[in-house]
Tab-separated table of C-alpha atoms in Angstrom:
chain	number	residue	atom	x	y	z
A	1	MET	CA	34.360	-42.351	66.138
A	2	GLN	CA	31.986	-42.800	63.233
A	3	GLY	CA	33.448	-39.695	61.662
A	4	LEU	CA	36.824	-41.401	61.631
A	5	MET	CA	35.674	-44.816	60.544
A	6	TYR	CA	33.572	-43.866	57.570
A	7	LEU	CA	33.624	-41.364	54.724
A	8	CYS	CA	29.987	-40.693	53.801
A	9	LEU	CA	28.311	-38.308	51.364
A	10	GLU	CA	25.822	-35.843	52.807
A	11	LYS	CA	23.363	-36.751	50.057
A	12	GLU	CA	23.236	-39.109	47.161
A	13	ASP	CA	25.252	-37.843	44.210
A	14	LYS	CA	22.665	-37.779	41.367
A	15	PRO	CA	22.887	-36.168	37.935
A	16	GLN	CA	20.965	-32.918	37.639
A	17	GLY	CA	18.412	-32.122	34.865
A	18	ASN	CA	17.956	-34.128	31.690
A	19	TYR	CA	21.111	-36.203	31.638
A	20	THR	CA	22.061	-38.893	29.160
A	21	HIS	CA	25.282	-40.872	29.103
A	22	PRO	CA	27.545	-39.680	26.273
A	23	HIS	CA	29.133	-42.210	23.974
A	24	PRO	CA	32.703	-42.896	25.063
A	25	LYS	CA	35.202	-41.142	22.825
A	26	LYS	CA	37.931	-43.708	23.472
A	27	ASN	CA	38.572	-46.997	25.193
A	28	ILE	CA	39.725	-45.865	28.641
A	29	MET	CA	40.940	-49.296	29.716
A	30	HIS	CA	42.899	-49.687	26.496
A	31	ASP	CA	44.557	-46.315	27.094
A	32	LEU	CA	45.383	-47.401	30.643
A	33	ASP	CA	46.968	-50.616	29.370
A	34	LYS	CA	48.871	-48.672	26.736
A	35	GLN	CA	50.342	-46.299	29.293
A	36	ILE	CA	51.217	-49.130	31.664
A	37	ASN	CA	52.931	-51.125	28.924
A	38	GLN	CA	54.874	-48.057	27.822
A	39	ARG	CA	56.054	-47.482	31.396
A	40	LEU	CA	57.143	-51.111	31.680
A	41	GLU	CA	59.074	-50.838	28.421
A	42	ASP	CA	60.794	-47.681	29.689
A	43	LEU	CA	61.785	-49.445	32.911
A	44	ALA	CA	63.137	-52.413	30.967
A	45	LYS	CA	65.246	-50.167	28.748
A	46	LYS	CA	66.759	-48.595	31.855
A	47	GLU	CA	67.312	-52.063	33.378
A	48	ASN	CA	65.030	-51.131	36.272
A	49	LEU	CA	62.221	-53.623	35.615
A	50	ARG	CA	61.551	-55.817	38.659
A	51	HIS	CA	60.287	-59.411	38.600
A	52	LEU	CA	59.040	-61.688	41.344
A	53	SER	CA	61.392	-64.539	42.151
A	54	LEU	CA	60.267	-68.136	41.911
A	55	PRO	CA	58.641	-69.309	45.181
A	56	TYR	CA	61.140	-70.720	47.671
A	57	PRO	CA	60.131	-74.092	49.181
A	58	THR	CA	62.053	-73.292	52.390
A	59	LEU	CA	63.716	-70.219	53.860
A	60	GLY	CA	66.764	-70.605	56.054
A	61	LYS	CA	70.533	-70.511	55.838
A	62	TRP	CA	70.297	-72.586	52.656
A	63	ILE	CA	67.592	-72.306	50.010
A	64	VAL	CA	66.782	-74.214	46.843
A	65	VAL	CA	66.272	-72.431	43.510
A	66	ASN	CA	65.566	-74.515	40.401
A	67	GLU	CA	66.847	-77.565	42.310
A	68	GLU	CA	70.105	-75.723	43.044
A	69	LYS	CA	71.220	-75.306	46.649
A	70	ARG	CA	72.368	-71.754	47.421
A	71	LEU	CA	73.686	-69.945	50.477
A	72	ASN	CA	71.020	-67.388	51.393
A	73	LEU	CA	72.524	-63.889	51.366
A	74	SER	CA	69.305	-61.993	50.647
A	75	GLY	CA	67.085	-62.390	53.711
A	76	ASN	CA	66.796	-60.531	57.012
A	77	ASP	CA	66.758	-63.465	59.439
A	78	TYR	CA	69.764	-61.887	61.145
A	79	LEU	CA	69.830	-64.186	64.193
A	80	GLY	CA	69.167	-67.391	62.257
A	81	LEU	CA	65.880	-68.087	64.051
A	82	ALA	CA	64.483	-69.827	60.974
A	83	GLU	CA	66.776	-72.726	61.901
A	84	ARG	CA	65.114	-73.237	65.318
A	85	ASP	CA	62.100	-75.498	65.847
A	86	GLU	CA	61.332	-75.373	69.576
A	87	PHE	CA	58.344	-73.026	69.252
A	88	SER	CA	55.928	-75.751	68.110
A	89	THR	CA	56.870	-77.843	71.152
A	90	LEU	CA	56.483	-74.960	73.600
A	91	HIS	CA	53.242	-73.680	72.049
A	92	PRO	CA	51.217	-76.668	70.770
A	93	ASN	CA	48.034	-74.556	70.901
A	94	TYR	CA	49.283	-72.687	67.847
A	95	SER	CA	50.140	-75.700	65.715
A	96	SER	CA	46.807	-75.089	63.940
A	97	PRO	CA	46.557	-71.339	63.265
A	98	SER	CA	43.392	-69.330	63.848
A	99	GLY	CA	42.558	-65.852	62.624
A	100	SER	CA	41.740	-62.791	64.689
A	101	THR	CA	38.546	-62.266	62.596
A	102	SER	CA	38.437	-58.467	62.898
A	103	SER	CA	40.278	-55.209	63.483
A	104	ARG	CA	41.848	-54.320	66.808
A	105	LEU	CA	38.974	-51.974	67.624
A	106	LEU	CA	36.390	-54.736	67.196
A	107	LEU	CA	37.221	-58.311	68.242
A	108	GLY	CA	40.929	-58.260	67.452
A	109	ASN	CA	42.121	-56.919	70.804
A	110	TYR	CA	42.957	-60.309	72.292
A	111	GLU	CA	44.982	-60.919	75.457
A	112	GLU	CA	48.141	-62.149	73.704
A	113	ALA	CA	48.517	-58.767	71.984
A	114	ALA	CA	47.821	-56.705	75.096
A	115	LEU	CA	50.346	-58.658	77.166
A	116	PHE	CA	52.951	-58.370	74.422
A	117	GLU	CA	52.550	-54.589	74.275
A	118	GLU	CA	53.164	-54.378	78.021
A	119	GLU	CA	56.339	-56.431	77.637
A	120	ILE	CA	57.607	-54.297	74.752
A	121	ALA	CA	56.977	-51.064	76.657
A	122	LYS	CA	58.858	-52.343	79.705
A	123	ALA	CA	61.802	-53.662	77.691
A	124	LEU	CA	62.159	-50.462	75.636
A	125	GLU	CA	61.715	-48.148	78.649
A	126	HIS	CA	58.574	-46.415	77.415
A	127	PRO	CA	55.213	-45.915	79.123
A	128	ALA	CA	53.294	-47.771	76.402
A	129	ALA	CA	53.541	-49.676	73.142
A	130	LEU	CA	51.238	-50.338	70.200
A	131	LEU	CA	51.309	-53.153	67.651
A	132	PHE	CA	50.809	-52.733	63.912
A	133	ASN	CA	50.424	-55.323	61.167
A	134	SER	CA	53.662	-54.326	59.429
A	135	GLY	CA	56.344	-51.677	59.384
A	136	TYR	CA	54.703	-50.162	56.317
A	137	HIS	CA	51.348	-49.947	58.110
A	138	LEU	CA	53.101	-48.318	61.050
A	139	ASN	CA	55.027	-45.652	59.140
A	140	THR	CA	52.082	-44.801	56.890
A	141	GLY	CA	49.799	-44.668	59.915
A	142	ILE	CA	51.613	-42.665	62.575
A	143	LEU	CA	52.804	-39.695	60.513
A	144	PRO	CA	49.434	-38.995	58.828
A	145	ALA	CA	47.769	-39.257	62.243
A	146	LEU	CA	50.093	-36.555	63.584
A	147	ALA	CA	49.048	-34.268	60.727
A	148	HIS	CA	45.838	-33.526	62.646
A	149	LEU	CA	47.923	-31.659	65.239
A	150	GLU	CA	48.828	-27.989	64.859
A	151	GLY	CA	52.221	-26.628	63.855
A	152	VAL	CA	53.901	-29.886	62.808
A	153	LYS	CA	56.844	-30.181	60.399
A	154	VAL	CA	58.922	-33.255	59.514
A	155	TYR	CA	62.678	-33.279	58.925
A	156	ALA	CA	63.661	-36.610	57.375
A	157	ASP	CA	67.096	-38.047	56.713
A	158	ARG	CA	67.506	-38.404	52.955
A	159	MET	CA	68.051	-42.153	53.309
A	160	VAL	CA	65.007	-43.075	55.409
A	161	HIS	CA	62.929	-45.994	54.216
A	162	ALA	CA	60.299	-45.569	51.503
A	163	SER	CA	57.531	-46.323	54.021
A	164	ILE	CA	58.499	-43.244	56.036
A	165	ILE	CA	58.538	-41.124	52.891
A	166	ASP	CA	55.101	-42.488	51.955
A	167	GLY	CA	53.871	-41.665	55.457
A	168	ILE	CA	55.113	-38.088	55.090
A	169	ARG	CA	53.450	-37.740	51.689
A	170	LEU	CA	50.160	-39.121	52.961
A	171	SER	CA	50.286	-36.725	55.907
A	172	ARG	CA	50.678	-33.683	53.625
A	173	LEU	CA	52.745	-32.126	56.387
A	174	PRO	CA	55.448	-29.608	55.495
A	175	PHE	CA	58.733	-31.471	55.376
A	176	THR	CA	62.402	-31.082	54.536
A	177	ARG	CA	64.955	-33.823	53.871
A	178	PHE	CA	68.411	-33.269	55.316
A	179	ARG	CA	71.621	-34.768	53.964
A	180	HIS	CA	72.251	-38.315	55.114
A	181	ASN	CA	73.573	-38.435	58.688
A	182	ASP	CA	74.512	-34.750	58.421
A	183	LEU	CA	73.440	-33.205	61.709
A	184	GLU	CA	75.083	-29.896	60.833
A	185	HIS	CA	72.707	-29.600	57.884
A	186	LEU	CA	69.788	-30.568	60.140
A	187	THR	CA	70.801	-27.920	62.678
A	188	GLU	CA	70.923	-25.283	59.933
A	189	LEU	CA	67.377	-26.206	58.887
A	190	LEU	CA	66.148	-26.070	62.469
A	191	LYS	CA	67.705	-22.607	62.937
A	192	GLU	CA	65.953	-21.368	59.779
A	193	ASP	CA	62.597	-22.590	61.097
A	194	GLU	CA	63.098	-21.673	64.754
A	195	GLY	CA	59.851	-20.402	66.252
A	196	LYS	CA	57.731	-21.389	63.213
A	197	TYR	CA	56.575	-24.827	64.362
A	198	ARG	CA	55.289	-26.280	67.602
A	199	ILE	CA	56.372	-29.840	66.811
A	200	SER	CA	59.494	-30.661	64.772
A	201	ILE	CA	59.663	-34.385	63.994
A	202	ILE	CA	63.113	-35.750	63.160
A	203	ALA	CA	62.692	-38.997	61.198
A	204	VAL	CA	65.689	-41.343	61.070
A	205	GLU	CA	66.593	-45.010	60.956
A	206	SER	CA	69.007	-46.295	63.574
A	207	LEU	CA	70.609	-48.678	61.046
A	208	TYR	CA	70.101	-47.798	57.402
A	209	SER	CA	68.992	-50.649	55.195
A	210	MET	CA	70.906	-49.787	52.009
A	211	ASP	CA	74.186	-48.326	53.279
A	212	GLY	CA	74.495	-50.327	56.493
A	213	ASP	CA	75.525	-47.258	58.519
A	214	GLU	CA	74.098	-45.911	61.774
A	215	ALA	CA	72.434	-42.704	62.912
A	216	ASP	CA	74.094	-40.650	65.651
A	217	LEU	CA	71.274	-41.077	68.144
A	218	GLU	CA	73.275	-39.590	71.022
A	219	ALA	CA	73.797	-36.348	69.077
A	220	LEU	CA	70.117	-36.222	68.155
A	221	VAL	CA	69.132	-36.598	71.801
A	222	ALA	CA	71.545	-33.787	72.709
A	223	LEU	CA	69.937	-31.634	70.005
A	224	LYS	CA	66.579	-31.966	71.796
A	225	LYS	CA	67.972	-29.963	74.688
A	226	LYS	CA	68.665	-27.025	72.387
A	227	TYR	CA	65.400	-27.288	70.446
A	228	PRO	CA	62.556	-28.255	72.824
A	229	SER	CA	60.113	-28.703	69.933
A	230	LEU	CA	62.042	-31.718	68.632
A	231	VAL	CA	60.392	-35.128	68.544
A	232	ILE	CA	62.687	-38.000	67.527
A	233	TYR	CA	61.044	-40.635	65.333
A	234	CYS	CA	63.500	-43.533	65.052
A	235	ASP	CA	62.929	-46.727	63.080
A	236	GLU	CA	64.958	-49.632	64.489
A	237	ALA	CA	63.806	-52.129	61.825
A	238	HIS	CA	67.334	-53.418	61.096
A	239	ALA	CA	68.812	-52.966	64.584
A	240	ILE	CA	66.197	-54.625	66.806
A	241	GLY	CA	67.602	-58.025	67.714
A	242	THR	CA	71.114	-57.328	66.438
A	243	HIS	CA	72.221	-54.405	68.625
A	244	GLY	CA	72.323	-53.822	72.367
A	245	ALA	CA	73.164	-56.084	75.306
A	246	ASN	CA	69.606	-57.433	75.286
A	247	GLY	CA	69.034	-57.089	71.552
A	248	TYR	CA	66.687	-54.119	71.968
A	249	GLY	CA	68.381	-52.066	69.258
A	250	LEU	CA	70.922	-49.320	68.742
A	251	ALA	CA	69.067	-47.038	71.167
A	252	GLU	CA	69.707	-49.596	73.914
A	253	GLU	CA	73.341	-49.977	72.870
A	254	LEU	CA	73.838	-46.198	73.178
A	255	GLY	CA	71.818	-45.859	76.381
A	256	VAL	CA	69.128	-43.585	74.918
A	257	LEU	CA	66.054	-45.852	74.861
A	258	ALA	CA	63.898	-43.578	76.995
A	259	ASP	CA	65.054	-40.456	75.110
A	260	ILE	CA	63.597	-41.504	71.739
A	261	ASP	CA	60.057	-40.127	71.634
A	262	ILE	CA	58.679	-42.496	68.979
A	263	LEU	CA	60.740	-45.681	68.856
A	264	VAL	CA	59.482	-48.079	66.207
A	265	GLY	CA	60.607	-51.388	64.772
A	266	THR	CA	59.525	-54.540	63.037
A	267	PHE	CA	59.285	-58.242	63.832
A	268	GLY	CA	59.818	-59.118	60.178
A	269	LYS	CA	63.617	-59.147	60.170
A	270	ALA	CA	65.792	-60.374	63.049
A	271	LEU	CA	62.743	-61.657	64.943
A	272	ASN	CA	61.725	-63.814	61.952
A	273	SER	CA	58.034	-62.990	62.256
A	274	MET	CA	55.555	-60.380	61.036
A	275	GLY	CA	54.211	-57.120	62.399
A	276	ALA	CA	55.666	-53.997	63.983
A	277	TYR	CA	55.673	-52.025	67.222
A	278	ALA	CA	55.790	-48.440	68.404
A	279	ALA	CA	57.160	-47.676	71.872
A	280	ILE	CA	55.529	-44.383	72.817
A	281	SER	CA	53.763	-42.377	75.508
A	282	THR	CA	50.409	-43.475	76.886
A	283	SER	CA	48.644	-40.450	75.432
A	284	LEU	CA	50.121	-40.987	71.963
A	285	ARG	CA	49.029	-44.622	72.107
A	286	GLU	CA	45.440	-43.617	72.740
A	287	TYR	CA	45.633	-40.975	70.037
A	288	LEU	CA	46.878	-43.470	67.447
A	289	ILE	CA	44.171	-45.966	68.352
A	290	ASN	CA	41.718	-43.264	67.321
A	291	MET	CA	43.572	-41.691	64.414
A	292	ALA	CA	45.922	-44.213	62.728
A	293	ARG	CA	43.913	-45.471	59.766
A	294	PRO	CA	45.977	-48.604	59.000
A	295	LEU	CA	45.336	-49.731	62.575
A	296	ILE	CA	41.629	-48.868	62.510
A	297	PHE	CA	40.823	-50.423	59.160
A	298	SER	CA	42.994	-53.579	59.165
A	299	THR	CA	42.168	-57.015	60.509
A	300	MET	CA	44.489	-57.725	63.442
A	301	LEU	CA	47.269	-60.247	62.955
A	302	PRO	CA	46.325	-63.787	64.074
A	303	PRO	CA	47.066	-64.800	67.696
A	304	ALA	CA	49.593	-67.420	66.509
A	305	VAL	CA	51.645	-64.712	64.765
A	306	ILE	CA	51.625	-62.498	67.868
A	307	ALA	CA	52.541	-65.495	70.054
A	308	TRP	CA	55.529	-66.270	67.816
A	309	SER	CA	56.654	-62.617	67.849
A	310	ARG	CA	56.257	-62.548	71.612
A	311	TYR	CA	58.319	-65.710	71.904
A	312	THR	CA	61.182	-64.452	69.722
A	313	PHE	CA	61.156	-61.042	71.439
A	314	ALA	CA	61.511	-62.778	74.820
A	315	LEU	CA	64.452	-64.750	73.400
A	316	LEU	CA	66.448	-61.635	72.512
A	317	PRO	CA	68.304	-61.149	75.821
A	318	ARG	CA	69.536	-64.776	75.584
A	319	LEU	CA	70.913	-64.411	72.040
A	320	GLY	CA	74.121	-62.579	72.889
A	321	GLU	CA	76.237	-65.359	71.366
A	322	GLU	CA	74.336	-65.078	68.075
A	323	ARG	CA	74.835	-61.311	68.032
A	324	ALA	CA	78.563	-61.774	68.623
A	325	ARG	CA	78.808	-64.291	65.766
A	326	LEU	CA	76.884	-61.928	63.502
A	327	ARG	CA	79.292	-59.074	64.258
A	328	GLN	CA	82.278	-61.363	63.687
A	329	VAL	CA	81.149	-62.697	60.301
A	330	SER	CA	80.122	-59.192	59.202
A	331	ARG	CA	83.568	-57.812	60.007
A	332	TYR	CA	85.187	-60.749	58.229
A	333	LEU	CA	83.242	-60.300	55.000
A	334	ARG	CA	83.569	-56.489	54.940
A	335	SER	CA	87.318	-56.511	55.536
A	336	SER	CA	87.825	-59.341	53.015
A	337	LEU	CA	85.917	-57.445	50.311
A	338	GLN	CA	87.802	-54.240	51.012
A	339	GLU	CA	91.132	-56.089	50.877
A	340	LYS	CA	90.183	-57.317	47.392
A	341	GLY	CA	89.571	-53.749	46.240
A	342	TYR	CA	85.775	-53.650	46.500
A	343	SER	CA	83.861	-50.705	47.949
A	344	CYS	CA	81.889	-51.983	50.925
A	345	PRO	CA	80.927	-49.257	53.436
A	346	GLY	CA	78.794	-49.624	56.552
A	347	VAL	CA	79.352	-51.036	60.021
A	348	ALA	CA	76.816	-53.819	60.583
A	349	GLN	CA	75.338	-57.011	59.133
A	350	ILE	CA	74.094	-55.206	56.004
A	351	LEU	CA	76.996	-55.020	53.564
A	352	PRO	CA	76.499	-52.915	50.421
A	353	LEU	CA	78.903	-54.115	47.735
A	354	ILE	CA	78.948	-51.021	45.527
A	355	ILE	CA	79.196	-51.841	41.800
A	356	GLY	CA	78.006	-48.613	40.133
A	357	GLU	CA	76.019	-49.173	36.951
A	358	ASN	CA	72.704	-51.036	36.909
A	359	GLY	CA	73.687	-53.430	34.124
A	360	ALA	CA	77.020	-54.447	35.641
A	361	CYS	CA	75.378	-54.975	39.000
A	362	GLY	CA	72.719	-57.234	37.530
A	363	LEU	CA	75.296	-59.304	35.633
A	364	LEU	CA	77.440	-59.817	38.740
A	365	ALA	CA	74.380	-60.917	40.716
A	366	GLU	CA	73.569	-63.487	38.026
A	367	ARG	CA	77.116	-64.872	38.081
A	368	LEU	CA	77.083	-65.229	41.853
A	369	GLN	CA	73.662	-66.867	41.763
A	370	LYS	CA	74.926	-69.431	39.262
A	371	GLY	CA	77.871	-69.985	41.590
A	372	GLY	CA	75.561	-70.890	44.468
A	373	PHE	CA	74.965	-67.581	46.236
A	374	GLU	CA	71.528	-65.992	46.479
A	375	VAL	CA	72.310	-62.289	46.152
A	376	LYS	CA	70.036	-59.555	44.829
A	377	PRO	CA	71.011	-56.433	42.871
A	378	ILE	CA	69.755	-53.127	44.279
A	379	ARG	CA	69.620	-50.568	41.498
A	380	TYR	CA	68.495	-47.061	40.665
A	381	PRO	CA	65.911	-45.722	41.489
A	382	THR	CA	65.945	-47.663	44.777
A	383	VAL	CA	69.421	-46.213	45.356
A	384	ALA	CA	71.099	-43.161	43.837
A	385	LEU	CA	72.106	-43.285	40.185
A	386	GLY	CA	75.571	-44.787	39.763
A	387	THR	CA	75.520	-46.555	43.148
A	388	ALA	CA	73.914	-49.885	42.202
A	389	ARG	CA	74.993	-52.529	44.649
A	390	LEU	CA	74.695	-56.076	45.835
A	391	ARG	CA	73.089	-55.922	49.272
A	392	LEU	CA	74.717	-58.736	51.233
A	393	SER	CA	72.585	-59.498	54.278
A	394	LEU	CA	74.253	-61.786	56.817
A	395	THR	CA	72.894	-63.974	59.596
A	396	ALA	CA	74.418	-65.557	62.685
A	397	ALA	CA	74.059	-68.970	61.018
A	398	ILE	CA	76.538	-68.050	58.246
A	399	THR	CA	80.228	-68.760	58.867
A	400	PRO	CA	83.381	-67.334	57.240
A	401	ALA	CA	83.898	-70.726	55.610
A	402	ASP	CA	80.496	-70.380	53.922
A	403	LEU	CA	81.611	-67.080	52.400
A	404	ASP	CA	85.100	-68.029	51.235
A	405	PRO	CA	83.972	-69.537	47.888
A	406	MET	CA	82.089	-66.338	47.069
A	407	LEU	CA	85.140	-64.257	47.945
A	408	GLN	CA	87.221	-66.420	45.607
A	409	MET	CA	84.678	-65.852	42.810
A	410	LEU	CA	84.709	-62.096	43.360
A	411	GLU	CA	88.499	-62.017	43.347
A	412	SER	CA	88.584	-63.847	40.020
A	413	LEU	CA	86.125	-61.346	38.529
A	414	ARG	CA	88.130	-58.226	39.408
């Protein structure tokens, strides 16, 4: 274990012979600042420079920005759980938060977490589950850990989240990106590589965060029968809570929960909390405990955070009405935008309002913000050049009547 936990030098790295420090030829920090400032200027010229928003005093259906009340169309609280307040009554022990004090492998393996993992595994029809501090920690932890195995290659959908791409890059595994939701292209790639690899990981999202469309999980499961080396890695970040009879995601809705080898998701969106989970085999769980560096080297989330996640996860089967309202308002907004001549693809609560150019997208976002709607522009390079969009993210707390004034604004701007 020590070999995993620490990177040590065999001997102290000392200069050899008569060594004197040379005079610096240039100011390294100044050169660093110069390069950084130049990069920032380049981003600004391309209208790609990002800024942090002002802090929000509250986060719910309505938010306040510069003393202006706005309808919140930029968050991921899909089920509107930020509006509920019963948790503090049911769990008074967590009214004053306490930290976990250490990583999971030291003192951070408390009972609340272990019980929650058992509940997740049972709900998602897997032998085991493992908690991570965030979806980013999870995706940059699992894939590099699998790089220690022999004969592994990753095939990633071109639209998978940046955290999955970062995980692939950190792993240094051979990888190929197939065209978005194009299983014919994926099959061609698998045929080309047939017999070359022992493990072929297919990385997808069940519901894609920028286009709002869904992966064909049933077809991917069928593909496993033809290619036994396939391992499906599916991120349900935007579908957990919103899809399925019990809210367990698109895999539940399609009846393929147990067929997804590595089923991952986050508590930071519909569950209105923090952290992430992986529903996996027992052996993979033990392997990741030993090999996933973000898990090994991070302080565990506090018990109060895990208790809240556990509470909202247990609520999911009882939130069918909220899921129905979310589907209804999503259909209403999408069809209304399309009727007004706007391009708005997708099938779920994430509605990409395609504008095209970065500048035009930013200007429209500003107009809508001034009109009382908190919308954010998503621009190149986050999305493909020429596909800048307003990402409209709906919740079950939003009604069609809340959206009608925005629709009237958009109609007047056509």
